[in-house]
Tab-separated table of C-alpha atoms in Angstrom:
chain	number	residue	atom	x	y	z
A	1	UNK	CA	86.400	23.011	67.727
A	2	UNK	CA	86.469	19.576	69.121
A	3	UNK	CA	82.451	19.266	67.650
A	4	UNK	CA	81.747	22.570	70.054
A	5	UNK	CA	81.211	25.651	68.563
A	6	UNK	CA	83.688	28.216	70.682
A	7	UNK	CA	83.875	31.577	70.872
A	8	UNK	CA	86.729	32.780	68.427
A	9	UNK	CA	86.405	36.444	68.365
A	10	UNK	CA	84.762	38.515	70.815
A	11	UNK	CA	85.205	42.410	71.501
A	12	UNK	CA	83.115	44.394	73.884
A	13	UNK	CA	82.481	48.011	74.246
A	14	UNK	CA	79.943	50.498	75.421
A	15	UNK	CA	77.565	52.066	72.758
A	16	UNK	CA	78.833	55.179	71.652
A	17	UNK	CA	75.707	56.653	72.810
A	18	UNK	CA	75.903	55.649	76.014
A	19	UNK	CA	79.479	57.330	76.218
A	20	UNK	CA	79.150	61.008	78.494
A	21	UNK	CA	81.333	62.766	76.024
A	22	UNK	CA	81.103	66.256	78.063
A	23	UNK	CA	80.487	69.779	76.328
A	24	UNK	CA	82.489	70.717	73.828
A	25	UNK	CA	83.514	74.230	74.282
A	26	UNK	CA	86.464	76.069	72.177
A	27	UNK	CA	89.449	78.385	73.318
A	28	UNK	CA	87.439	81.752	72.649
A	29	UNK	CA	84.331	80.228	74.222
A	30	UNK	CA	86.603	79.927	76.901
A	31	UNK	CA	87.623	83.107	77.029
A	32	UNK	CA	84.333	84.230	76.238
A	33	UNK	CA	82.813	82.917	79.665
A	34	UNK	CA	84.804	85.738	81.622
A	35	UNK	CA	82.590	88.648	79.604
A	36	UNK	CA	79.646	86.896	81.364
A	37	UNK	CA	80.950	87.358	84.774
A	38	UNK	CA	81.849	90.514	83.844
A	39	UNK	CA	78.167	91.930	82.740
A	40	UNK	CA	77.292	90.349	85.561
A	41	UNK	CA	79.929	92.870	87.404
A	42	UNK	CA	78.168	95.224	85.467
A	43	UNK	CA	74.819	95.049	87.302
A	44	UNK	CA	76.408	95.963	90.434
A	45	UNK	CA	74.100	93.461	91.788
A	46	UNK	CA	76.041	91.115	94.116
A	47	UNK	CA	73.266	88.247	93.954
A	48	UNK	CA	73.940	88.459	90.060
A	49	UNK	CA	77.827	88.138	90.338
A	50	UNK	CA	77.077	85.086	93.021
A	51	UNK	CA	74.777	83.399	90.397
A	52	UNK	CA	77.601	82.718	88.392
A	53	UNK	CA	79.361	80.705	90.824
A	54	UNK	CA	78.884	76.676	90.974
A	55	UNK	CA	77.395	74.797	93.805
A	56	UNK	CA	80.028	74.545	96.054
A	57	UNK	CA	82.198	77.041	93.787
A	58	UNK	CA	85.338	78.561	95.695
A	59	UNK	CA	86.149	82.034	95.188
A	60	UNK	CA	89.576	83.864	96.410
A	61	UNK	CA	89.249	86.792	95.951
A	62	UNK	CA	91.557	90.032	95.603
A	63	UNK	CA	90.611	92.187	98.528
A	64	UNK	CA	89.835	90.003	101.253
A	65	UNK	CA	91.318	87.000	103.524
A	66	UNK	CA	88.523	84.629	103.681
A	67	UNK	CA	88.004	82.218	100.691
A	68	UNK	CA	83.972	82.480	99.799
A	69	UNK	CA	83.136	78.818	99.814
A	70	UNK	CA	78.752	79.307	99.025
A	71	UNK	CA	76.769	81.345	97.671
A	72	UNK	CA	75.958	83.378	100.650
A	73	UNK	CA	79.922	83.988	101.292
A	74	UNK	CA	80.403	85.292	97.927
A	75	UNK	CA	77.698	87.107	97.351
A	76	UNK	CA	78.574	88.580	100.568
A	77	UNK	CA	82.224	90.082	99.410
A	78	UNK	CA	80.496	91.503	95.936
A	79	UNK	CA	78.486	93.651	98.058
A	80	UNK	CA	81.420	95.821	98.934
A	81	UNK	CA	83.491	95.116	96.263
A	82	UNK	CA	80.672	96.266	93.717
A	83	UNK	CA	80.501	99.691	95.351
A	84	UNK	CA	84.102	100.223	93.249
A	85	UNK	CA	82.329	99.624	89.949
A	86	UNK	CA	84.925	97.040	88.428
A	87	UNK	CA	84.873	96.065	84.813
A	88	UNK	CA	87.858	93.988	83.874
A	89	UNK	CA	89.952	93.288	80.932
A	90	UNK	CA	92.062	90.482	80.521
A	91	UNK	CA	95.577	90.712	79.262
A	92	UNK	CA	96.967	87.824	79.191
A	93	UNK	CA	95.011	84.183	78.654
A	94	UNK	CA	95.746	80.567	78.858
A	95	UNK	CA	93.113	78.240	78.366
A	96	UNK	CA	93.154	74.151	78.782
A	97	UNK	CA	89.969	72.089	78.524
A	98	UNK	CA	88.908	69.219	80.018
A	99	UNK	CA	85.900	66.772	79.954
A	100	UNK	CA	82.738	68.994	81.198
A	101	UNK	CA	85.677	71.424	82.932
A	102	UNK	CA	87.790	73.935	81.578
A	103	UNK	CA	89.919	77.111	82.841
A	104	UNK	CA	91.266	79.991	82.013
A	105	UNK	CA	94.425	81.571	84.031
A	106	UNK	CA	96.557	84.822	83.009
A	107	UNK	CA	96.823	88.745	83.803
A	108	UNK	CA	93.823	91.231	83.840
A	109	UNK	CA	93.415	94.442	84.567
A	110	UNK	CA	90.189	96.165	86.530
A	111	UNK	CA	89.064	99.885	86.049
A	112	UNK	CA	87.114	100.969	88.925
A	113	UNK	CA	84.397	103.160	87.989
A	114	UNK	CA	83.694	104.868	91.301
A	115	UNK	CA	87.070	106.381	91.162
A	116	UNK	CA	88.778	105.540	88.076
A	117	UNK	CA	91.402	103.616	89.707
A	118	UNK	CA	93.289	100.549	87.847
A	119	UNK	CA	94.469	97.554	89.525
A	120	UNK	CA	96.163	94.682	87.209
A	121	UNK	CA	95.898	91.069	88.836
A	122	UNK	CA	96.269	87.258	88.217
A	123	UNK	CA	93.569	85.018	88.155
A	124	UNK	CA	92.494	81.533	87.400
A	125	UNK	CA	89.192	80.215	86.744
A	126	UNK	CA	88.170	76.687	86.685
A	127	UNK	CA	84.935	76.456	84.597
A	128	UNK	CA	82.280	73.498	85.084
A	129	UNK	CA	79.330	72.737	82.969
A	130	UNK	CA	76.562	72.651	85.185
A	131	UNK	CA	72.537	72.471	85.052
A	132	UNK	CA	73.024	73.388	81.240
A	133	UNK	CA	75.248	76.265	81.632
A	134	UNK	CA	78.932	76.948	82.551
A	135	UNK	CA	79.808	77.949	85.960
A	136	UNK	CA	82.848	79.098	87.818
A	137	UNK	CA	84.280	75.673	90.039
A	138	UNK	CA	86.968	77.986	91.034
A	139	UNK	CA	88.134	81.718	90.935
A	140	UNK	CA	91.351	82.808	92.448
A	141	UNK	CA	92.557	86.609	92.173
A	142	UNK	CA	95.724	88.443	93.342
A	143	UNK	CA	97.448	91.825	92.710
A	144	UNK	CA	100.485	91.935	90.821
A	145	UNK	CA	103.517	91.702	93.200
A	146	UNK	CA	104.676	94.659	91.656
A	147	UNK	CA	101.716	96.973	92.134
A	148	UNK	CA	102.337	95.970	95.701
A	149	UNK	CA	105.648	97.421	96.080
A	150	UNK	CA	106.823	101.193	97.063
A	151	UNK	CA	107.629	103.272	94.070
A	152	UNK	CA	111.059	105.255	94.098
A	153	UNK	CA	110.561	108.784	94.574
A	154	UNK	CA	112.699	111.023	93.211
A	155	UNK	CA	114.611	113.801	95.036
A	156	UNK	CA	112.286	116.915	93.208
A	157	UNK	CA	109.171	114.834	94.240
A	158	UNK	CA	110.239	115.185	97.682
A	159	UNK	CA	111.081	118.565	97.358
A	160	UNK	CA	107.435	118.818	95.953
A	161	UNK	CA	105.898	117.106	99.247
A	162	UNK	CA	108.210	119.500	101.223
A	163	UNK	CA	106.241	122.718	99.377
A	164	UNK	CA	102.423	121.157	99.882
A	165	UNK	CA	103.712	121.237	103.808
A	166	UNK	CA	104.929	124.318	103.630
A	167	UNK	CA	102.145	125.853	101.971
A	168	UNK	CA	99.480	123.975	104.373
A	169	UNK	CA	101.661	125.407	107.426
A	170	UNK	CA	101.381	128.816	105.718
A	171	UNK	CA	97.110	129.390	106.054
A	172	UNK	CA	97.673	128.723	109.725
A	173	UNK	CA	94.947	126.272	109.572
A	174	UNK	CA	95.438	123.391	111.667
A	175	UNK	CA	93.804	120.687	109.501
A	176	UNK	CA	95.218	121.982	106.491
A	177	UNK	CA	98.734	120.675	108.122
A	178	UNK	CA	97.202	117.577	109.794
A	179	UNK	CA	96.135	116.369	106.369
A	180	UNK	CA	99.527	116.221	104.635
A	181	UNK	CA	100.183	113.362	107.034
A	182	UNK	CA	99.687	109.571	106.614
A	183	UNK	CA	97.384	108.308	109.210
A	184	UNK	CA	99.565	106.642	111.613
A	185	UNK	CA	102.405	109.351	111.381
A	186	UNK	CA	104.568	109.752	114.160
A	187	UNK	CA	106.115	114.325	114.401
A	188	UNK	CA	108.562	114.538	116.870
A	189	UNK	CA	108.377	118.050	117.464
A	190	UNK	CA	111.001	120.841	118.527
């Protein structure tokens, strides 16, 4: 142009190499990633549970006020919460995934092996790939609202209680009796 050669044409882009494309992971790997925090559950070894945590992974967790924001904190709640023996299920799943993150939020249900309790929550985890492996970013747990909430009783139920009082009252044995109340019962006696 003019006696100048110009530039007519010019596109520029980074090497596709050079590009961090993240790890790939699928739906059921997703969903797969809980089963390793739950063997690690399994172990009843709180250090275990904690080592699947990320560095500066938050956990909030079921059965306690204070979110665990390090490894010491929640490695510190597993220790009690171990002594129940929880393995969970999950119920319900919904996965997204992201570049080098990925989560999984839904319903799932724990059976506690020291006393065969069952105790259905919600949760969300926030995977991150980290030093080759995934790791939970973030793990938020809650009981169901409804397994919070009084259950009716029915009239024969009461009627039931009424009997195991009666019958306690009937050994003459003062414990029995004192045992067939709650622990911050109030009698108003005669």
């Amino acid at each position: 142009e003019n006696g100048q050669w110009k530039i007519q044409h010019h596109h520029s882009s980074v090497m596709p190499e050079e590009i961090a494309m993240g790890k790939a992971i699928t739906e059921d790997e997703v969903r797969g990633l809980f089963s390793l925090w739950n063997t690690a559950l399994r172990t009843l070894d709180p250090k275990t549970v904690a080592s699947r945590y990320a560095k500066g992974g938050v956990l909030l967790p079921t059965v306690s006020d204070t979110p665990r924001t390090d490894f010491e904190s929640i490695e510190d709640y597993f220790v009690n919460f171990l002594k129940l023996k929880p393995q969970g299920e999950i119920l319900e799943s919904h996965v997204t995934i992201g570049n080098n993150w990925c989560q999984d939020v839904g319903v799932y249900e724990f059976t506690m092996g020291a006393n065969g309790n069952k105790v259905k929550g919600r949760y969300s985890f926030v995977y991150t790939w980290e030093d080759g492996e995934w790791k939970i970013k973030h793990h938020h747990s809650s009981v169901m609202p409804e397994g919070t909430m009084a259950q009716p009783i029915t009239e024969e139920e009461v009627k039931n209680l009424f009997q195991l009082w009666n019958s306690a009252l009937a050994t003459e044995d003062a414990d029995a009796v004192a045992k067939r109340y709650s622990s911050n019962a109030v009698l108003l006696p005669t």
